[in-house]
Amino acid sequence: MKTIFYAILTIFSLANIKAQAQGKISGQITDDKSKIVEFATVTLLNAKDSSLVKGALGDVNGTFEFEKVNYGAYIVNISQLGYKKYYTPKFILSAEIPNIKLTKLVLTEASNELGEVQVTAKKPFIEQQIDKTVVNVENSVVSAGNTAIEVLEKSPGITVDKDGNISLKGKQNVMVMLDGKPTYMSASDLANMLRNMQASQLDKIEIMTNPPAKYDAAGNAGVINIRLKKNQNTGLNGSANVGVGFGPYKSLPKESAGLNLNYRNGKVNLFGNFSANDRKSFQVQTINRKFFENGKVISGFDQVGDNDRRNNSFSYKMGADYFLDKKNTIGFLFNGMNGNWSEDLNNETLIKNAMAQLDTTSRTLGSINNNWGNYSTNLNFKHVIDSTGREITADLDYARYDANNSMKYRTSKYDTQNILREKRNEDGLTDSKINIYSFKTDLVYPINKTSKFEAGLKTSYVHSGNDMRFDFLVGDANTHVNDPTRTRDFVYKENINAGYVNYSKEFKKVSVQLGLRVENTNGQGTLLGKELLKRNYTNLFPSVFFRQKLSKDHQLGYSFSRRIDRPSYEDLNPFLFFLDPYTFQRGNELLQPQYTNAFEVSHTFKDAITTTVNFSRTNGVMTDILEQNNALKTTNVTKINIGYVENMGISFSVPVPVTKWWFSNTYLNLYNNHYVGDIPKTIIASDGSSSTILQPLDARATTYQLNMTHQFTLPKKYTLELSGWYMSPFVEGQLAGRPMGAMSFGIQKKLMKDKATLKLNVNDVFWSNQFRGSFIFNDIDVQVRNKWESRVIRLNFSYRFGNSKVAAARQRKTGLEDEKGRVKSGGN
């Protein structure tokens, strides 16, 4: 290792020595009205053959600079949106004139060309790039008025189940990021945030199945990076949108509105966006359970839950960049989202005897009210070392998640004559507060035109505090009596320290990227002040990427990476989460991380049609299991580690421009999941003693997923879009799922000189998107069906305003990476 670093330092030294005898070229750009043109693209070309020598970006003062340029004859090309391209006359850099400052660099407006550029630059809804799949949300008609989670459902290879859990190519534990910053939430809280996020806030979704070492090692299925929309111009500009939607069943409204603003003045750039949502929906869940004794059915439960939900939220993002000079920038960013999630429960359970005859009817009426707030603050610094792309960045982050949840359950039991025989009333309160602190720094150091070195360090600290209290209401006076089995105080603290190095090199027909990341984890959990768990471990995560150009139209890619998934803070929490008297969920403080080795081979034809073959094995896989107590007639869900899961698959991405006005994109993923492990079962003897036995699980299924999008450009500025997706039967541990799918339709019209857009769409036209599955394993037989208001008609109006001729606020990734994806922050 020491030899490698010495070699790298030697290369750096030689590169710097060679550059000392070279010259410099600079200049300032204005327009034909003597106004400074900011952030123009500047390229230095050989005068002999116009080949590219170097590229640069003008700063806020319109100035640019090329350093360490070999002596010779050159021309400079300048381009900026809204202006005609400009070429300088030929000039010579020599020992006699080593420094040249170009003058009279004046750009001329080209308003007609601007319109042509906007039309040509339009991208398809789904775009396949060499290292990732990109979903261009802004270009989708059917996404207007939808939520972020509904857009994810339409994305290739992504599956969202009934509870909002996200899978990628049949694999769970996906790292979901916002603008390069992981969300750090539990699955339920991430689903809640995405349900409250408008699709109009999204620019694009980047899907990476095998990310490099610079990303946190979490996420065995890969990374989904959701890029939020930022204005593409500076000056005073922005956009506004308003929308309304209705579901045909119950006619529950869904309202949304948003505002996006950007303002630049001199060295300061201010930006922000604000949005509000108010959505009503419903869910109908049917569960059929059988209980066994000595192989015979002794009881059966037929349960129907008809629940009404309401989400309302307000999200806001504010930030500022200050350009100290052309090489140094500091910035501030604040994100927040506050909301309330409530649900009215109406569950009826028919309890039957061994002869399938009705014995008891149990009705539970309940209400859940969750107030939550997510906040994150980022301070960042960027230093540009030189014009070759060498730079150092640093980020200091703080995030806080608050959630207060109140629950009321009123259960009544009736006999076959509908006579009240028993009542059970209870109230619950939960309080969750999570604080995350993080610091990271990254170095990007191009060695020459064909090789680059990257390195970084990161440290994070998390403090997660969770309180839960449940009371029974006893007697006519409803006296509160505490339930000690569900009253807990759990605190989890965790520190992760990480570092990485990444080296990439391009040869004539082959490019190579090698990376190594090391992560040290220290965790401690206490229950009621007593230590419950303690973890200290260090892991290495290598990554290797090769890309081979076979010919003009054919490329091959090979990749390998090792990744980790740590348990979410919610999964480690040993609380019992009550659903009804017979159903609950519990955490598992003994849960361990899972590790994945993933391989991919891809072929790209004409930089468009991509075929990928993948294989991965996850050891100690975390999976949900059902546990039943046949004596008490209760069922609980928990997460445990089992042996392994192997995922093998092949996928095809086929973008086809059928005609000039019809673009089609098809994505097909065929994969096989194979789960192998032991499931523990608790046996309770007649004397009350208990023992645990292991029952082998060997479950596998071959599944295919199909996504199709058709976009039609019609006369008079109309656009039509048809999209659909389908997934065949699948398995996830004990769960066997049945097919799912949906079709959507949308039409849009450009108005007011293309500054306004009116969109009408229908999501899930045939109301076919529902979850159906079964848990059948030894003496467990549970059938589940879940249907929600996925068919919605929406009308959305958006309007762009302000200046449209200068560049955008900086996109940047903050330091909050793996931790956020594991937070419980409120909502479901």
Coordinates of C-alpha atoms in Angstrom, one line a residue, residues 19-233:
A19 CA 3.8 22.2 -16.3
Q20 CA 6.1 24.8 -14.8
A21 CA 7.4 25.9 -18.3
Q22 CA 4.0 26.5 -19.8
G23 CA 1.9 29.6 -20.3
K24 CA -1.5 31.0 -19.4
I25 CA -4.5 32.3 -21.3
S26 CA -7.3 34.4 -19.8
G27 CA -10.1 36.7 -20.8
Q28 CA -13.5 38.3 -19.9
I29 CA -16.8 37.7 -21.7
T30 CA -19.5 40.3 -22.3
D31 CA -22.5 40.6 -24.6
D32 CA -23.3 43.2 -27.3
K33 CA -25.0 45.3 -24.6
S34 CA -21.8 45.5 -22.6
K35 CA -23.3 43.2 -19.9
I36 CA -21.2 40.5 -18.3
V37 CA -22.0 36.9 -19.5
E38 CA -21.7 34.6 -16.5
F39 CA -20.7 30.9 -16.6
A40 CA -20.2 30.6 -20.3
T41 CA -18.6 27.4 -21.6
V42 CA -15.1 28.1 -22.9
T43 CA -12.9 25.6 -24.9
L44 CA -9.3 25.9 -26.0
L45 CA -8.7 24.4 -29.5
N46 CA -5.6 23.7 -31.5
A47 CA -5.5 26.1 -34.4
K48 CA -4.2 23.4 -36.7
D49 CA -7.0 20.9 -36.6
S50 CA -9.5 22.4 -34.0
S51 CA -8.9 19.5 -31.7
L52 CA -9.8 20.0 -28.0
V53 CA -7.0 21.0 -25.6
K54 CA -8.8 22.1 -22.5
G55 CA -12.2 23.2 -21.3
A56 CA -13.2 25.8 -18.7
L57 CA -16.3 27.6 -17.3
G58 CA -16.5 31.4 -16.9
D59 CA -17.1 32.7 -13.4
V60 CA -19.7 35.1 -12.0
N61 CA -17.6 38.0 -13.4
G62 CA -17.4 36.5 -16.9
T63 CA -13.7 35.7 -16.6
F64 CA -11.9 32.5 -17.4
E65 CA -8.4 31.2 -17.3
F66 CA -6.4 28.3 -18.8
E67 CA -3.2 27.5 -16.9
K68 CA -0.2 25.3 -17.8
V69 CA -0.8 25.5 -21.6
N70 CA 1.9 24.2 -23.9
Y71 CA 3.4 26.8 -26.3
G72 CA 1.6 26.7 -29.7
A73 CA -1.1 28.2 -31.9
Y74 CA -4.7 28.2 -30.6
I75 CA -8.2 29.5 -31.0
V76 CA -10.9 29.8 -28.3
N77 CA -14.6 28.9 -28.6
I78 CA -17.2 30.4 -26.3
S79 CA -20.8 29.2 -26.0
Q80 CA -23.7 30.1 -23.8
L81 CA -27.5 29.4 -23.9
G82 CA -29.2 32.2 -25.7
Y83 CA -26.1 33.5 -27.6
K84 CA -24.4 32.6 -30.9
K85 CA -21.2 30.6 -30.7
Y86 CA -18.1 32.8 -30.8
Y87 CA -14.6 31.9 -32.1
T88 CA -11.5 34.1 -31.5
P89 CA -8.9 34.7 -34.2
K90 CA -5.8 32.5 -34.2
F91 CA -3.1 33.5 -31.6
I92 CA 0.3 32.1 -30.5
L93 CA 1.5 31.3 -27.0
S94 CA 5.3 31.3 -26.9
A95 CA 8.3 32.0 -24.7
E96 CA 8.2 35.6 -25.9
I97 CA 4.5 35.9 -25.0
P98 CA 3.8 33.3 -22.2
N99 CA 0.7 35.1 -20.9
I100 CA -2.1 36.2 -23.2
K101 CA -5.2 38.1 -22.0
L102 CA -7.9 38.0 -24.8
T103 CA -10.0 41.1 -25.3
K104 CA -13.2 42.0 -27.1
L105 CA -14.9 38.7 -26.4
V106 CA -18.4 39.8 -27.2
L107 CA -21.4 37.4 -27.6
T108 CA -24.4 38.2 -29.7
E109 CA -28.0 37.2 -28.7
A110 CA -29.6 34.4 -30.7
S111 CA -33.2 34.3 -29.7
N112 CA -34.3 32.1 -32.6
E113 CA -31.6 29.6 -31.9
L114 CA -32.7 29.4 -28.3
G115 CA -36.1 27.9 -29.2
E116 CA -34.4 25.3 -31.4
V117 CA -32.1 24.3 -28.6
Q118 CA -34.9 23.8 -26.2
V119 CA -36.8 21.5 -28.6
T120 CA -33.7 19.5 -29.5
A121 CA -32.5 19.0 -25.9
K122 CA -35.7 17.3 -24.8
K123 CA -34.9 13.9 -23.3
P124 CA -37.1 10.8 -23.1
F125 CA -38.9 9.8 -19.9
I126 CA -36.5 6.8 -19.5
E127 CA -32.9 7.2 -20.6
Q128 CA -30.2 4.5 -20.5
Q129 CA -26.7 5.7 -19.9
I130 CA -23.5 3.7 -19.6
D131 CA -23.3 3.6 -15.8
K132 CA -26.9 4.2 -14.8
T133 CA -30.5 4.4 -15.9
V134 CA -32.1 7.9 -15.8
V135 CA -35.8 8.7 -15.4
N136 CA -36.4 12.3 -16.6
V137 CA -39.4 13.1 -14.5
E138 CA -39.9 16.6 -15.9
N139 CA -40.5 15.1 -19.4
S140 CA -43.3 12.8 -18.3
V141 CA -46.9 13.8 -18.8
V142 CA -48.3 11.1 -16.6
S143 CA -46.1 12.1 -13.6
A144 CA -47.8 15.6 -13.3
G145 CA -49.7 15.9 -10.0
N146 CA -48.3 12.5 -8.8
T147 CA -46.2 11.9 -5.7
A148 CA -42.6 10.8 -5.8
I149 CA -43.4 7.3 -4.8
E150 CA -45.9 7.0 -7.6
V151 CA -43.2 8.0 -10.1
L152 CA -40.8 5.4 -8.6
E153 CA -43.5 2.7 -9.4
K154 CA -43.2 3.6 -13.1
S155 CA -39.4 3.5 -13.1
P156 CA -37.6 0.5 -14.7
G157 CA -36.6 -2.3 -12.3
I158 CA -38.1 -0.6 -9.3
T159 CA -40.9 -2.2 -7.2
V160 CA -42.9 -0.5 -4.5
D161 CA -45.0 -2.9 -2.3
K162 CA -48.2 -2.2 -0.3
D163 CA -46.2 -0.7 2.6
G164 CA -44.0 1.5 0.4
N165 CA -40.9 -0.7 0.7
I166 CA -38.7 -0.2 -2.4
S167 CA -36.9 -3.1 -4.3
L168 CA -34.5 -2.8 -7.2
K169 CA -34.3 -5.7 -9.7
G170 CA -35.9 -8.0 -7.1
K171 CA -33.6 -7.0 -4.3
Q172 CA -34.5 -5.1 -1.2
N173 CA -32.4 -2.7 1.0
V174 CA -31.9 0.0 -1.7
M175 CA -30.0 3.1 -0.7
V176 CA -32.4 6.0 -1.6
M177 CA -30.7 9.4 -1.9
L178 CA -31.9 13.0 -2.4
D179 CA -29.4 15.1 -4.5
G180 CA -26.6 12.7 -3.6
K181 CA -27.6 12.7 0.1
P182 CA -29.1 9.5 1.5
T183 CA -32.4 9.8 3.2
Y184 CA -31.5 7.9 6.4
M185 CA -35.1 6.9 7.1
S186 CA -36.8 3.6 7.9
A187 CA -38.8 2.1 5.1
S188 CA -42.1 3.3 6.5
D189 CA -40.8 6.8 7.1
L190 CA -39.2 7.0 3.7
A191 CA -42.5 6.0 2.1
N192 CA -44.3 8.7 4.1
M193 CA -41.8 11.4 2.9
L194 CA -42.1 10.2 -0.8
R195 CA -45.9 10.2 -0.5
N196 CA -45.8 13.8 0.6
M197 CA -43.3 14.9 -2.1
Q198 CA -44.7 16.2 -5.4
A199 CA -43.4 14.9 -8.7
S200 CA -43.1 18.5 -9.8
Q201 CA -40.2 18.9 -7.3
L202 CA -38.3 16.1 -9.1
D203 CA -35.9 16.7 -12.0
K204 CA -34.8 13.1 -12.6
I205 CA -34.1 9.7 -10.9
E206 CA -30.8 8.0 -11.3
I207 CA -30.7 4.3 -10.8
M208 CA -27.3 2.7 -10.1
T209 CA -27.1 -1.1 -9.5
N210 CA -23.4 -1.1 -8.8
P211 CA -22.2 2.2 -7.5
P212 CA -18.4 3.0 -7.0
A213 CA -16.4 3.3 -3.8
K214 CA -17.1 7.1 -3.3
Y215 CA -20.6 6.2 -2.2
D216 CA -21.4 4.8 1.2
A217 CA -21.2 1.0 1.2
A218 CA -24.8 0.6 2.3
G219 CA -27.5 -0.7 -0.1
N220 CA -27.0 -4.2 -1.4
A221 CA -29.5 -3.6 -4.3
G222 CA -27.7 -0.4 -5.3
V223 CA -28.5 3.3 -5.2
I224 CA -31.6 5.3 -6.3
N225 CA -30.6 9.0 -6.4
I226 CA -33.6 11.4 -6.7
R227 CA -32.4 14.7 -8.1
L228 CA -34.7 17.6 -7.0
K229 CA -35.4 20.3 -9.5
K230 CA -33.1 23.4 -9.6
N231 CA -33.6 26.4 -11.9
Q232 CA -31.4 26.2 -15.0
N233 CA -31.0 29.9 -15.1

